[in-house]
Amino acid sequence: MRPFLYERADSPERAVQAAASGLSGNPAHVQAASQFIAGGTNLSDLMKIDVMRPEKLVDINPVGGTPAGRIEVSDTGIRFGALVRMAQAEEHPAVKERYPVIAQTLKLAATQQLRNMASLGGNLLQRTRCEYFREVSWPCNKRVPGSGCSALEGINRQHAVLGSSRNCIATYPGDFAQALIALDAMVETMGPGGVRRLRFADLHRPPGDTPHVETALEAAELITAITVPAGPWTRRSLYLKIRDRESYAFALASAAVALDMEGDRVREARIALGGVATVPWRAREAEEALRGKPLDEKTAMAAAEVALAQAAPREHNAFKVPLAKQTIVRALLDAKRMEA
Amino acid sequence: MSVTAPEPKRNMGQPVPRVDARLKVTGEARYPADVPLNNLAHGVLVTSDIARGRIKRLDLAEAKAVQGVIEILTHENARELKPLAFGNAVATSISPLAEPRIWHDGQIIALVLADTYEAAREAAYRVKAEYDTEPPSAGFGSAGTETVLAKDVTETHKEDPAVGDVEAALRSAAVTIDVEYSTPTQHHNPIELFSTTCAWAGDQLTVYEPSQFVYGYKHAVAKQLGIDPRNVRVISQYIGGAFGSKGPMTPRTGIVALAAKRINRPVRCVVTRQQGFTTTTYRAETRHRIRIGATPDGKITGFSHEGWEITSRPDAYVVAGTDTTSRLYGYGAVWTRVNMVKADRNTPGYMRSPPELPYNYALESAMDELAVALKMDPVELRRVNDTMKEPIKGLPYTSRPLMQCYDEAAASFGWSKRNPAVGSMREDDWLIGWGCATAVYPTNMGAAAARVRLSSDGSVRVQTAAHEIGTGAYTVIGQMAAERLGVGIEAVNVELGDTALPPAPVAGGSNTTATVCSTVLKACDAIRDKLFRAAVAAKDSPLAGRDPAQLELRGGTVQAGGASEKLSDLFARMGSGAIEEYAEWMPAGFAPESIQKLYNGTSTLKGGSKGDKMMYAFGAEFVEVRIHARTREIRVPRIVGAFAGGRIMNTRTARSQLMGGMIWGIGSALHEKTEIDPRAARYLNKNISEYLIPVNADIQQLEVILVPEEDREVNPAGIKGLGELGNVGTAAAIAAAVYHATGKRIRDLPIRLENLLST
Ligand SMILES: Cc1cc2nc3c(=O)[nH]c(=O)nc-3n(C[C@H](O)[C@H](O)[C@H](O)COP(=O)(O)OP(=O)(O)OC[C@H]3O[C@@H](n4cnc5c(N)ncnc54)[C@H](O)[C@@H]3O)c2cc1C
Ligand code: SF4
């Protein structure tokens, strides 16, 4: 680890101010000299292995004492403060009952110890597990723009088959994000330029030619809350996570699904995929393919085919294409069996 | 999963709780990196980013500018360290700071010393190295590797076991199989990080380092430093997991000692998790070709096993598990060969069941394939080929309750309810498969010495430089002394892990309990002898005139018939405060110099197939796997193992070892693999967040059955080692179960869901 300045902030305003005062130029959010630290379960890890070298840390944990640390549930939806801990959200009775997919994406992530520390805001912004990214001596466009991508022709079993570019194929590793993108969540932020609301679907950027620009956030912009609108599909929703071991592992493929059914027919389906894409991934064409159709093995598989139609596998991750399809089918059929 | 210790059966000791359990869970047990020292400086290693080439230039300016940095050792200023010859207590002949050459990824290129760990770590990041890089060979399938016959170049495997004409046997066999298997690179990842702490007092060096062989380290580090070994003391009282990785000494030890001398301060170097992957040892990847021919009723007539193992360029490390596989069943003709494939890698080393885990995985998988080809129950195939004599020279096994293990485990597992048809045992969306395999591990023993003192107050002190690597050594050694000297375990104080104590061999090959308990037994018997003679000789003793051989020592009294005398009275009569005995013990048939070599830091282990009799511990493991019909994730909800290991000193610690072994076995089948980038010969998942082993949720029903066994031939204590046995065979049982569930035979470990998905 390298030396850094440390400052605590107890309100969103002070946090943004503290972060902005350490800035020069207009760097990407993750590359800015000052970084927020919440649970620290991702950032301090990356600092220890020298991948992130912030000059200044703004500790936002005291902001948890503001509305940014609370969960508010109403008939129109749910609002998570960005400093709510994962463990807090997954145990919330209304979340479990009315938005099971959200509770499950949290519960199936990491370990209880990590979830006790980790914040929802930090969770959204956790960085890829690409091994070439996490070891500074490898060329990596995400870490050092223009240096090359070691994973393209390397060991890429864990890498993405959707949303990749020739500059980066790193998987977005998180689970919670799949529930949020499926449910049309919004994100509230505060930055040096003021407050704004953006669609969660617009928060993460596919790598394209700039894999180091991971999000739409400006430097020193703080996520303050995440809102999820209510909808007839949220109760019949679930998260299916397929991984190498039973717990404490990132997804090889995962599906967050939510269904609004009319008898056997799909009025509306929501499908998001994890473990296989460079960003939180909404399978909109697959959702469309199901609209108005009876949900069965055949239609589910047809939707899965549509979802993976654009997949671009590499040497070691081709299995993710059939795996993701099977994950979608299994998740849809399981969700159909749920009581709404 | 039940957590109670098994009830002792015949020839089994009590499940005495670990005497050091409380110290460990409260953090009071002092591991080597916990030892407080005055004026301690901190060392952080810098390791290479390339696997092959030379250091062209090291730029230390930025690193030296970090506040608190004292000194940086590199190949340019620390060349006085002597390269060591590979083998026994020495992990590698590679001597990192002695030359600019890079032999492997993550080789030590500098040690940064600073007042604080933080400063040393920051400065380590700021060391810049430039290299002349050469294209490296990563392993099997890479260009530029060199393949040599193991028997031509190693001391540990001088002969490939063979007998009869295998080709003829295979040609005439009714049923044959010819199959290839592979196992991946694996790393031990003990939870305790590797570390070395060195402190000098004048010319006296004390090394605190987690070590499975303190005497070996003492002599190896003395050689590395070019000093008299009498001036070196190595202390390692608790070790937070080792699994072989702390067996032989790596070059770091001497580097840290040199640093401490250079700056005239004690130095502690704790190796990061990532650096632990490249600066210590690992289990090298292996490949196997097995051919078996059998009669229609399953009698094997020909067995052929060829193995390939990766090693480093300079060192001939080999495990050669054919020593065991060639003798496990009553084959007819046998042919074996072991090859070493030299690549640009660090030297591999022992890892729990070094030969047996990979080689028996191959053999036991092949046995299952043969059973399928024969349409025979796999248990029955083992029964048909069970033997009390190994096939190579016809040597007898001292004991071999293999089929008893199979029968007990099968009964508990419910094997008779298995429908052998592939895919026949489905439950809802889960495909169920059952499989089984043999576990086998040689009974190893070494020469050792121990000092035991019995005091007049009935307290006992046992001293020997054996090692507590987490297995319960303090407890079982204490139990042996308590039993022989007739006192409670709480009266026994055991001291281990210090070269100031009498020597004991490496804690490897599962030999510690057998070796050290035999040695302690000998010392205790000498004490008993003295005591008993004194008791019968004294005229006014209640035991006067009795035959010393009839005396017993129990509950702090010497007894015979109805008469008894309290220990304290006997000592008073003798005018003595304590009796102390120093015993040296060697297994039967050992070369007399073995004990002398031990004092000089070389362990000799014998047993298994290396004598006139075959000495092995056996077991049988049965597993149930469940594989999701769609997404194909593989889980093991149930595993049963039955094991016989001669005398069981303590059913609690024995069960723990076997349970840990079986869980390890599950990991070896489904999870563990160090990924290597073939272009750069570099490890990728150098972290336990990405190097997977089973977690609690992966283990559901696990049963350990201890099968009573008495074997008086192996050693005076009648003990066979159990430390490693449990992870042998598990992977083969799982591979068999995966086949039973899906009809797919996966021969390359680990078995992952992509092997079972149809693309
Ligand atoms: C071994 C391991 C296994 C894991 N397994 C999983 C898993 O299976 N699934 C999964 O989803 N996750 C997993 N995780 C990741 C874990 O969930 C994240 O590390 C955690 O959620 C991050 O939250 P944090 O509060 O600790 O973030 P921090 O580490 O504090 O911050 C992470 C990043 O977010 C930024 N940040 C934090 N809060 C804000 C904010 N409010 N506004 C703007 N920027 C912010 C920080 O500057 C930093 O760059 C695992 C982590 C580990 C170490
Ligand atoms: S996939 Fe992305 S993160 Fe990984 S090496 Fe390539 S550029 Fe870097």
JSON list of N, CA and C and ligand atoms in Angstrom, two decimals, chain A residues 29 35-45 52 60 82 86 108-110 114 117-119 121-123 125-126 129 173-176 217 221-224 241 248-250, chain B residues 689, ligand 1:
[
{"chain": "A", "resi": 29, "resn": "HIS", "atom": "N", "xyz": [-14.00, 8.33, -12.98]},
{"chain": "A", "resi": 29, "resn": "HIS", "atom": "CA", "xyz": [-14.32, 8.17, -11.56]},
{"chain": "A", "resi": 29, "resn": "HIS", "atom": "C", "xyz": [-13.33, 7.25, -10.84]},
{"chain": "A", "resi": 35, "resn": "GLN", "atom": "N", "xyz": [-10.74, 9.10, -3.73]},
{"chain": "A", "resi": 35, "resn": "GLN", "atom": "CA", "xyz": [-11.76, 8.05, -3.82]},
{"chain": "A", "resi": 35, "resn": "GLN", "atom": "C", "xyz": [-12.54, 8.00, -2.52]},
{"chain": "A", "resi": 36, "resn": "PHE", "atom": "N", "xyz": [-13.83, 7.71, -2.67]},
{"chain": "A", "resi": 36, "resn": "PHE", "atom": "CA", "xyz": [-14.62, 7.44, -1.47]},
{"chain": "A", "resi": 36, "resn": "PHE", "atom": "C", "xyz": [-14.29, 6.04, -0.97]},
{"chain": "A", "resi": 37, "resn": "ILE", "atom": "N", "xyz": [-14.34, 5.87, 0.33]},
{"chain": "A", "resi": 37, "resn": "ILE", "atom": "CA", "xyz": [-14.23, 4.51, 0.86]},
{"chain": "A", "resi": 37, "resn": "ILE", "atom": "C", "xyz": [-15.40, 4.26, 1.79]},
{"chain": "A", "resi": 38, "resn": "ALA", "atom": "N", "xyz": [-16.09, 3.15, 1.55]},
{"chain": "A", "resi": 38, "resn": "ALA", "atom": "CA", "xyz": [-17.22, 2.78, 2.41]},
{"chain": "A", "resi": 38, "resn": "ALA", "atom": "C", "xyz": [-16.79, 1.55, 3.20]},
{"chain": "A", "resi": 39, "resn": "GLY", "atom": "N", "xyz": [-17.26, 0.37, 2.84]},
{"chain": "A", "resi": 39, "resn": "GLY", "atom": "CA", "xyz": [-16.83, -0.84, 3.56]},
{"chain": "A", "resi": 39, "resn": "GLY", "atom": "C", "xyz": [-15.36, -1.14, 3.34]},
{"chain": "A", "resi": 40, "resn": "GLY", "atom": "N", "xyz": [-14.85, -0.68, 2.23]},
{"chain": "A", "resi": 40, "resn": "GLY", "atom": "CA", "xyz": [-13.43, -0.90, 1.93]},
{"chain": "A", "resi": 40, "resn": "GLY", "atom": "C", "xyz": [-13.11, -2.31, 1.48]},
{"chain": "A", "resi": 41, "resn": "THR", "atom": "N", "xyz": [-14.13, -3.14, 1.31]},
{"chain": "A", "resi": 41, "resn": "THR", "atom": "CA", "xyz": [-13.85, -4.56, 1.00]},
{"chain": "A", "resi": 41, "resn": "THR", "atom": "C", "xyz": [-13.33, -4.74, -0.42]},
{"chain": "A", "resi": 42, "resn": "ASN", "atom": "N", "xyz": [-13.56, -3.77, -1.27]},
{"chain": "A", "resi": 42, "resn": "ASN", "atom": "CA", "xyz": [-13.00, -3.87, -2.61]},
{"chain": "A", "resi": 42, "resn": "ASN", "atom": "C", "xyz": [-11.83, -2.89, -2.77]},
{"chain": "A", "resi": 43, "resn": "LEU", "atom": "N", "xyz": [-12.02, -1.68, -2.30]},
{"chain": "A", "resi": 43, "resn": "LEU", "atom": "CA", "xyz": [-11.00, -0.66, -2.52]},
{"chain": "A", "resi": 43, "resn": "LEU", "atom": "C", "xyz": [-9.70, -0.97, -1.76]},
{"chain": "A", "resi": 44, "resn": "SER", "atom": "N", "xyz": [-9.80, -1.33, -0.50]},
{"chain": "A", "resi": 44, "resn": "SER", "atom": "CA", "xyz": [-8.55, -1.55, 0.25]},
{"chain": "A", "resi": 44, "resn": "SER", "atom": "C", "xyz": [-7.84, -2.79, -0.28]},
{"chain": "A", "resi": 45, "resn": "ASP", "atom": "N", "xyz": [-8.62, -3.75, -0.75]},
{"chain": "A", "resi": 45, "resn": "ASP", "atom": "CA", "xyz": [-8.06, -4.93, -1.39]},
{"chain": "A", "resi": 45, "resn": "ASP", "atom": "C", "xyz": [-7.23, -4.52, -2.61]},
{"chain": "A", "resi": 52, "resn": "MET", "atom": "N", "xyz": [-5.05, 0.02, -7.27]},
{"chain": "A", "resi": 52, "resn": "MET", "atom": "CA", "xyz": [-5.56, 1.38, -7.09]},
{"chain": "A", "resi": 52, "resn": "MET", "atom": "C", "xyz": [-4.62, 2.12, -6.15]},
{"chain": "A", "resi": 60, "resn": "ILE", "atom": "N", "xyz": [-16.67, 7.68, 3.86]},
{"chain": "A", "resi": 60, "resn": "ILE", "atom": "CA", "xyz": [-18.08, 8.11, 3.86]},
{"chain": "A", "resi": 60, "resn": "ILE", "atom": "C", "xyz": [-18.93, 7.32, 4.84]},
{"chain": "A", "resi": 82, "resn": "ALA", "atom": "N", "xyz": [-27.20, 4.70, -0.11]},
{"chain": "A", "resi": 82, "resn": "ALA", "atom": "CA", "xyz": [-26.00, 4.06, -0.66]},
{"chain": "A", "resi": 82, "resn": "ALA", "atom": "C", "xyz": [-25.12, 3.46, 0.42]},
{"chain": "A", "resi": 86, "resn": "MET", "atom": "N", "xyz": [-24.93, -4.43, 2.84]},
{"chain": "A", "resi": 86, "resn": "MET", "atom": "CA", "xyz": [-25.58, -5.53, 2.13]},
{"chain": "A", "resi": 86, "resn": "MET", "atom": "C", "xyz": [-26.40, -6.39, 3.09]},
{"chain": "A", "resi": 108, "resn": "LEU", "atom": "N", "xyz": [-26.64, -14.14, -1.77]},
{"chain": "A", "resi": 108, "resn": "LEU", "atom": "CA", "xyz": [-25.79, -15.11, -2.47]},
{"chain": "A", "resi": 108, "resn": "LEU", "atom": "C", "xyz": [-24.41, -14.54, -2.81]},
{"chain": "A", "resi": 109, "resn": "ALA", "atom": "N", "xyz": [-24.14, -13.34, -2.34]},
{"chain": "A", "resi": 109, "resn": "ALA", "atom": "CA", "xyz": [-22.84, -12.72, -2.66]},
{"chain": "A", "resi": 109, "resn": "ALA", "atom": "C", "xyz": [-21.86, -12.90, -1.50]},
{"chain": "A", "resi": 110, "resn": "ALA", "atom": "N", "xyz": [-20.61, -13.01, -1.85]},
{"chain": "A", "resi": 110, "resn": "ALA", "atom": "CA", "xyz": [-19.50, -12.96, -0.89]},
{"chain": "A", "resi": 110, "resn": "ALA", "atom": "C", "xyz": [-19.77, -13.82, 0.35]},
{"chain": "A", "resi": 114, "resn": "LEU", "atom": "N", "xyz": [-18.21, -10.25, 4.89]},
{"chain": "A", "resi": 114, "resn": "LEU", "atom": "CA", "xyz": [-18.05, -9.19, 3.89]},
{"chain": "A", "resi": 114, "resn": "LEU", "atom": "C", "xyz": [-19.33, -8.38, 3.77]},
{"chain": "A", "resi": 117, "resn": "MET", "atom": "N", "xyz": [-19.90, -5.65, 6.21]},
{"chain": "A", "resi": 117, "resn": "MET", "atom": "CA", "xyz": [-19.09, -4.45, 6.00]},
{"chain": "A", "resi": 117, "resn": "MET", "atom": "C", "xyz": [-19.51, -3.69, 4.74]},
{"chain": "A", "resi": 118, "resn": "ALA", "atom": "N", "xyz": [-19.81, -4.42, 3.70]},
{"chain": "A", "resi": 118, "resn": "ALA", "atom": "CA", "xyz": [-19.93, -3.83, 2.37]},
{"chain": "A", "resi": 118, "resn": "ALA", "atom": "C", "xyz": [-21.19, -3.00, 2.24]},
{"chain": "A", "resi": 119, "resn": "SER", "atom": "N", "xyz": [-21.05, -1.85, 1.59]},
{"chain": "A", "resi": 119, "resn": "SER", "atom": "CA", "xyz": [-22.19, -0.96, 1.37]},
{"chain": "A", "resi": 119, "resn": "SER", "atom": "C", "xyz": [-22.80, -1.24, 0.00]},
{"chain": "A", "resi": 121, "resn": "GLY", "atom": "N", "xyz": [-23.68, 1.03, -2.21]},
{"chain": "A", "resi": 121, "resn": "GLY", "atom": "CA", "xyz": [-23.02, 1.89, -3.21]},
{"chain": "A", "resi": 121, "resn": "GLY", "atom": "C", "xyz": [-21.70, 1.28, -3.65]},
{"chain": "A", "resi": 122, "resn": "GLY", "atom": "N", "xyz": [-20.93, 0.84, -2.69]},
{"chain": "A", "resi": 122, "resn": "GLY", "atom": "CA", "xyz": [-19.64, 0.22, -3.02]},
{"chain": "A", "resi": 122, "resn": "GLY", "atom": "C", "xyz": [-19.83, -1.05, -3.82]},
{"chain": "A", "resi": 123, "resn": "ASN", "atom": "N", "xyz": [-20.88, -1.78, -3.48]},
{"chain": "A", "resi": 123, "resn": "ASN", "atom": "CA", "xyz": [-21.14, -3.03, -4.20]},
{"chain": "A", "resi": 123, "resn": "ASN", "atom": "C", "xyz": [-21.34, -2.77, -5.69]},
{"chain": "A", "resi": 125, "resn": "LEU", "atom": "N", "xyz": [-20.14, -0.54, -7.45]},
{"chain": "A", "resi": 125, "resn": "LEU", "atom": "CA", "xyz": [-18.92, -0.06, -8.11]},
{"chain": "A", "resi": 125, "resn": "LEU", "atom": "C", "xyz": [-17.74, -1.00, -7.94]},
{"chain": "A", "resi": 126, "resn": "GLN", "atom": "N", "xyz": [-17.99, -2.19, -7.40]},
{"chain": "A", "resi": 126, "resn": "GLN", "atom": "CA", "xyz": [-16.87, -3.13, -7.27]},
{"chain": "A", "resi": 126, "resn": "GLN", "atom": "C", "xyz": [-16.30, -3.40, -8.65]},
{"chain": "A", "resi": 129, "resn": "ARG", "atom": "N", "xyz": [-12.92, -9.00, -11.44]},
{"chain": "A", "resi": 129, "resn": "ARG", "atom": "CA", "xyz": [-11.98, -9.96, -10.85]},
{"chain": "A", "resi": 129, "resn": "ARG", "atom": "C", "xyz": [-10.96, -10.44, -11.88]},
{"chain": "A", "resi": 173, "resn": "PRO", "atom": "N", "xyz": [-18.51, -8.27, -11.98]},
{"chain": "A", "resi": 173, "resn": "PRO", "atom": "CA", "xyz": [-18.63, -9.43, -11.08]},
{"chain": "A", "resi": 173, "resn": "PRO", "atom": "C", "xyz": [-19.84, -9.41, -10.14]},
{"chain": "A", "resi": 174, "resn": "GLY", "atom": "N", "xyz": [-20.50, -8.29, -10.00]},
{"chain": "A", "resi": 174, "resn": "GLY", "atom": "CA", "xyz": [-21.50, -8.16, -8.92]},
{"chain": "A", "resi": 174, "resn": "GLY", "atom": "C", "xyz": [-22.80, -8.89, -9.21]},
{"chain": "A", "resi": 175, "resn": "ASP", "atom": "N", "xyz": [-23.56, -9.10, -8.14]},
{"chain": "A", "resi": 175, "resn": "ASP", "atom": "CA", "xyz": [-24.86, -9.78, -8.23]},
{"chain": "A", "resi": 175, "resn": "ASP", "atom": "C", "xyz": [-26.02, -8.80, -8.09]},
{"chain": "A", "resi": 176, "resn": "PHE", "atom": "N", "xyz": [-25.93, -7.93, -7.09]},
{"chain": "A", "resi": 176, "resn": "PHE", "atom": "CA", "xyz": [-27.00, -6.98, -6.76]},
{"chain": "A", "resi": 176, "resn": "PHE", "atom": "C", "xyz": [-27.43, -6.19, -8.01]},
{"chain": "A", "resi": 217, "resn": "LEU", "atom": "N", "xyz": [-20.27, 8.08, -13.92]},
{"chain": "A", "resi": 217, "resn": "LEU", "atom": "CA", "xyz": [-20.04, 9.04, -12.83]},
{"chain": "A", "resi": 217, "resn": "LEU", "atom": "C", "xyz": [-18.87, 9.95, -13.14]},
{"chain": "A", "resi": 221, "resn": "GLU", "atom": "N", "xyz": [-18.04, 12.19, -7.78]},
{"chain": "A", "resi": 221, "resn": "GLU", "atom": "CA", "xyz": [-19.51, 12.11, -7.72]},
{"chain": "A", "resi": 221, "resn": "GLU", "atom": "C", "xyz": [-19.89, 10.95, -6.79]},
{"chain": "A", "resi": 222, "resn": "LEU", "atom": "N", "xyz": [-20.77, 11.25, -5.88]},
{"chain": "A", "resi": 222, "resn": "LEU", "atom": "CA", "xyz": [-21.14, 10.28, -4.84]},
{"chain": "A", "resi": 222, "resn": "LEU", "atom": "C", "xyz": [-22.52, 9.70, -5.14]},
{"chain": "A", "resi": 223, "resn": "ILE", "atom": "N", "xyz": [-22.63, 8.38, -5.06]},
{"chain": "A", "resi": 223, "resn": "ILE", "atom": "CA", "xyz": [-23.96, 7.77, -5.13]},
{"chain": "A", "resi": 223, "resn": "ILE", "atom": "C", "xyz": [-24.59, 7.94, -3.75]},
{"chain": "A", "resi": 224, "resn": "THR", "atom": "N", "xyz": [-25.80, 8.51, -3.72]},
{"chain": "A", "resi": 224, "resn": "THR", "atom": "CA", "xyz": [-26.44, 8.70, -2.42]},
{"chain": "A", "resi": 224, "resn": "THR", "atom": "C", "xyz": [-27.56, 7.71, -2.19]},
{"chain": "A", "resi": 241, "resn": "LYS", "atom": "N", "xyz": [-27.88, -18.22, -9.20]},
{"chain": "A", "resi": 241, "resn": "LYS", "atom": "CA", "xyz": [-26.45, -17.97, -9.36]},
{"chain": "A", "resi": 241, "resn": "LYS", "atom": "C", "xyz": [-25.73, -19.31, -9.49]},
{"chain": "A", "resi": 248, "resn": "TYR", "atom": "N", "xyz": [-19.68, -18.39, -1.50]},
{"chain": "A", "resi": 248, "resn": "TYR", "atom": "CA", "xyz": [-18.43, -17.63, -1.52]},
{"chain": "A", "resi": 248, "resn": "TYR", "atom": "C", "xyz": [-17.68, -17.78, -2.84]},
{"chain": "A", "resi": 249, "resn": "ALA", "atom": "N", "xyz": [-18.40, -17.55, -3.91]},
{"chain": "A", "resi": 249, "resn": "ALA", "atom": "CA", "xyz": [-17.75, -17.57, -5.22]},
{"chain": "A", "resi": 249, "resn": "ALA", "atom": "C", "xyz": [-18.54, -16.65, -6.13]},
{"chain": "A", "resi": 250, "resn": "PHE", "atom": "N", "xyz": [-17.84, -16.05, -7.06]},
{"chain": "A", "resi": 250, "resn": "PHE", "atom": "CA", "xyz": [-18.52, -15.20, -8.05]},
{"chain": "A", "resi": 250, "resn": "PHE", "atom": "C", "xyz": [-19.26, -16.08, -9.04]},
{"chain": "B", "resi": 689, "resn": "SER", "atom": "N", "xyz": [-9.08, -15.79, -2.69]},
{"chain": "B", "resi": 689, "resn": "SER", "atom": "CA", "xyz": [-10.40, -15.44, -3.19]},
{"chain": "B", "resi": 689, "resn": "SER", "atom": "C", "xyz": [-10.66, -16.08, -4.56]},
{"chain": "C", "resi": 1, "resn": "LIG", "atom": "C1", "xyz": [-13.52, -12.53, -1.53]},
{"chain": "C", "resi": 1, "resn": "LIG", "atom": "C2", "xyz": [-14.66, -11.68, -2.01]},
{"chain": "C", "resi": 1, "resn": "LIG", "atom": "C3", "xyz": [-15.76, -12.28, -2.59]},
{"chain": "C", "resi": 1, "resn": "LIG", "atom": "C4", "xyz": [-16.80, -11.52, -3.06]},
{"chain": "C", "resi": 1, "resn": "LIG", "atom": "N1", "xyz": [-17.86, -12.13, -3.64]},
{"chain": "C", "resi": 1, "resn": "LIG", "atom": "C5", "xyz": [-18.86, -11.36, -4.16]},
{"chain": "C", "resi": 1, "resn": "LIG", "atom": "C6", "xyz": [-19.97, -11.93, -4.81]},
{"chain": "C", "resi": 1, "resn": "LIG", "atom": "O1", "xyz": [-20.08, -13.14, -4.90]},
{"chain": "C", "resi": 1, "resn": "LIG", "atom": "N2", "xyz": [-20.89, -11.12, -5.33]},
{"chain": "C", "resi": 1, "resn": "LIG", "atom": "C7", "xyz": [-20.82, -9.77, -5.25]},
{"chain": "C", "resi": 1, "resn": "LIG", "atom": "O2", "xyz": [-21.69, -9.08, -5.72]},
{"chain": "C", "resi": 1, "resn": "LIG", "atom": "N3", "xyz": [-19.78, -9.20, -4.62]},
{"chain": "C", "resi": 1, "resn": "LIG", "atom": "C8", "xyz": [-18.80, -9.96, -4.08]},
{"chain": "C", "resi": 1, "resn": "LIG", "atom": "N4", "xyz": [-17.75, -9.37, -3.48]},
{"chain": "C", "resi": 1, "resn": "LIG", "atom": "C9", "xyz": [-17.60, -7.94, -3.57]},
{"chain": "C", "resi": 1, "resn": "LIG", "atom": "C10", "xyz": [-18.21, -7.19, -2.45]},
{"chain": "C", "resi": 1, "resn": "LIG", "atom": "O3", "xyz": [-19.59, -7.33, -2.52]},
{"chain": "C", "resi": 1, "resn": "LIG", "atom": "C11", "xyz": [-17.77, -5.76, -2.63]},
{"chain": "C", "resi": 1, "resn": "LIG", "atom": "O4", "xyz": [-16.41, -5.70, -2.30]},
{"chain": "C", "resi": 1, "resn": "LIG", "atom": "C12", "xyz": [-18.53, -4.81, -1.75]},
{"chain": "C", "resi": 1, "resn": "LIG", "atom": "O5", "xyz": [-19.87, -4.83, -2.06]},
{"chain": "C", "resi": 1, "resn": "LIG", "atom": "C13", "xyz": [-18.00, -3.39, -1.93]},
{"chain": "C", "resi": 1, "resn": "LIG", "atom": "O6", "xyz": [-18.62, -2.54, -1.01]},
{"chain": "C", "resi": 1, "resn": "LIG", "atom": "P1", "xyz": [-17.76, -1.61, -0.05]},
{"chain": "C", "resi": 1, "resn": "LIG", "atom": "O7", "xyz": [-18.69, -0.76, 0.67]},
{"chain": "C", "resi": 1, "resn": "LIG", "atom": "O8", "xyz": [-16.86, -2.42, 0.76]},
{"chain": "C", "resi": 1, "resn": "LIG", "atom": "O9", "xyz": [-16.96, -0.79, -1.15]},
{"chain": "C", "resi": 1, "resn": "LIG", "atom": "P2", "xyz": [-15.56, -0.07, -1.07]},
{"chain": "C", "resi": 1, "resn": "LIG", "atom": "O10", "xyz": [-14.47, -1.05, -1.19]},
{"chain": "C", "resi": 1, "resn": "LIG", "atom": "O11", "xyz": [-15.53, 0.85, 0.07]},
{"chain": "C", "resi": 1, "resn": "LIG", "atom": "O12", "xyz": [-15.66, 0.77, -2.39]},
{"chain": "C", "resi": 1, "resn": "LIG", "atom": "C14", "xyz": [-15.65, 0.19, -3.67]},
{"chain": "C", "resi": 1, "resn": "LIG", "atom": "C15", "xyz": [-15.57, 1.29, -4.72]},
{"chain": "C", "resi": 1, "resn": "LIG", "atom": "O13", "xyz": [-16.77, 2.03, -4.74]},
{"chain": "C", "resi": 1, "resn": "LIG", "atom": "C16", "xyz": [-16.54, 3.42, -4.49]},
{"chain": "C", "resi": 1, "resn": "LIG", "atom": "N5", "xyz": [-17.65, 3.86, -3.67]},
{"chain": "C", "resi": 1, "resn": "LIG", "atom": "C17", "xyz": [-18.08, 3.27, -2.53]},
{"chain": "C", "resi": 1, "resn": "LIG", "atom": "N6", "xyz": [-19.21, 3.87, -2.13]},
{"chain": "C", "resi": 1, "resn": "LIG", "atom": "C18", "xyz": [-19.49, 4.85, -3.01]},
{"chain": "C", "resi": 1, "resn": "LIG", "atom": "C19", "xyz": [-20.54, 5.82, -3.16]},
{"chain": "C", "resi": 1, "resn": "LIG", "atom": "N7", "xyz": [-21.55, 5.87, -2.29]},
{"chain": "C", "resi": 1, "resn": "LIG", "atom": "N8", "xyz": [-20.49, 6.65, -4.21]},
{"chain": "C", "resi": 1, "resn": "LIG", "atom": "C20", "xyz": [-19.51, 6.60, -5.11]},
{"chain": "C", "resi": 1, "resn": "LIG", "atom": "N9", "xyz": [-18.48, 5.73, -5.02]},
{"chain": "C", "resi": 1, "resn": "LIG", "atom": "C21", "xyz": [-18.50, 4.85, -3.99]},
{"chain": "C", "resi": 1, "resn": "LIG", "atom": "C22", "xyz": [-15.20, 3.47, -3.83]},
{"chain": "C", "resi": 1, "resn": "LIG", "atom": "O14", "xyz": [-14.56, 4.68, -4.09]},
{"chain": "C", "resi": 1, "resn": "LIG", "atom": "C23", "xyz": [-14.48, 2.29, -4.45]},
{"chain": "C", "resi": 1, "resn": "LIG", "atom": "O15", "xyz": [-13.89, 2.67, -5.67]},
{"chain": "C", "resi": 1, "resn": "LIG", "atom": "C24", "xyz": [-16.72, -10.13, -2.94]},
{"chain": "C", "resi": 1, "resn": "LIG", "atom": "C25", "xyz": [-15.64, -9.52, -2.34]},
{"chain": "C", "resi": 1, "resn": "LIG", "atom": "C26", "xyz": [-14.60, -10.29, -1.88]},
{"chain": "C", "resi": 1, "resn": "LIG", "atom": "C27", "xyz": [-13.42, -9.62, -1.23]}
]
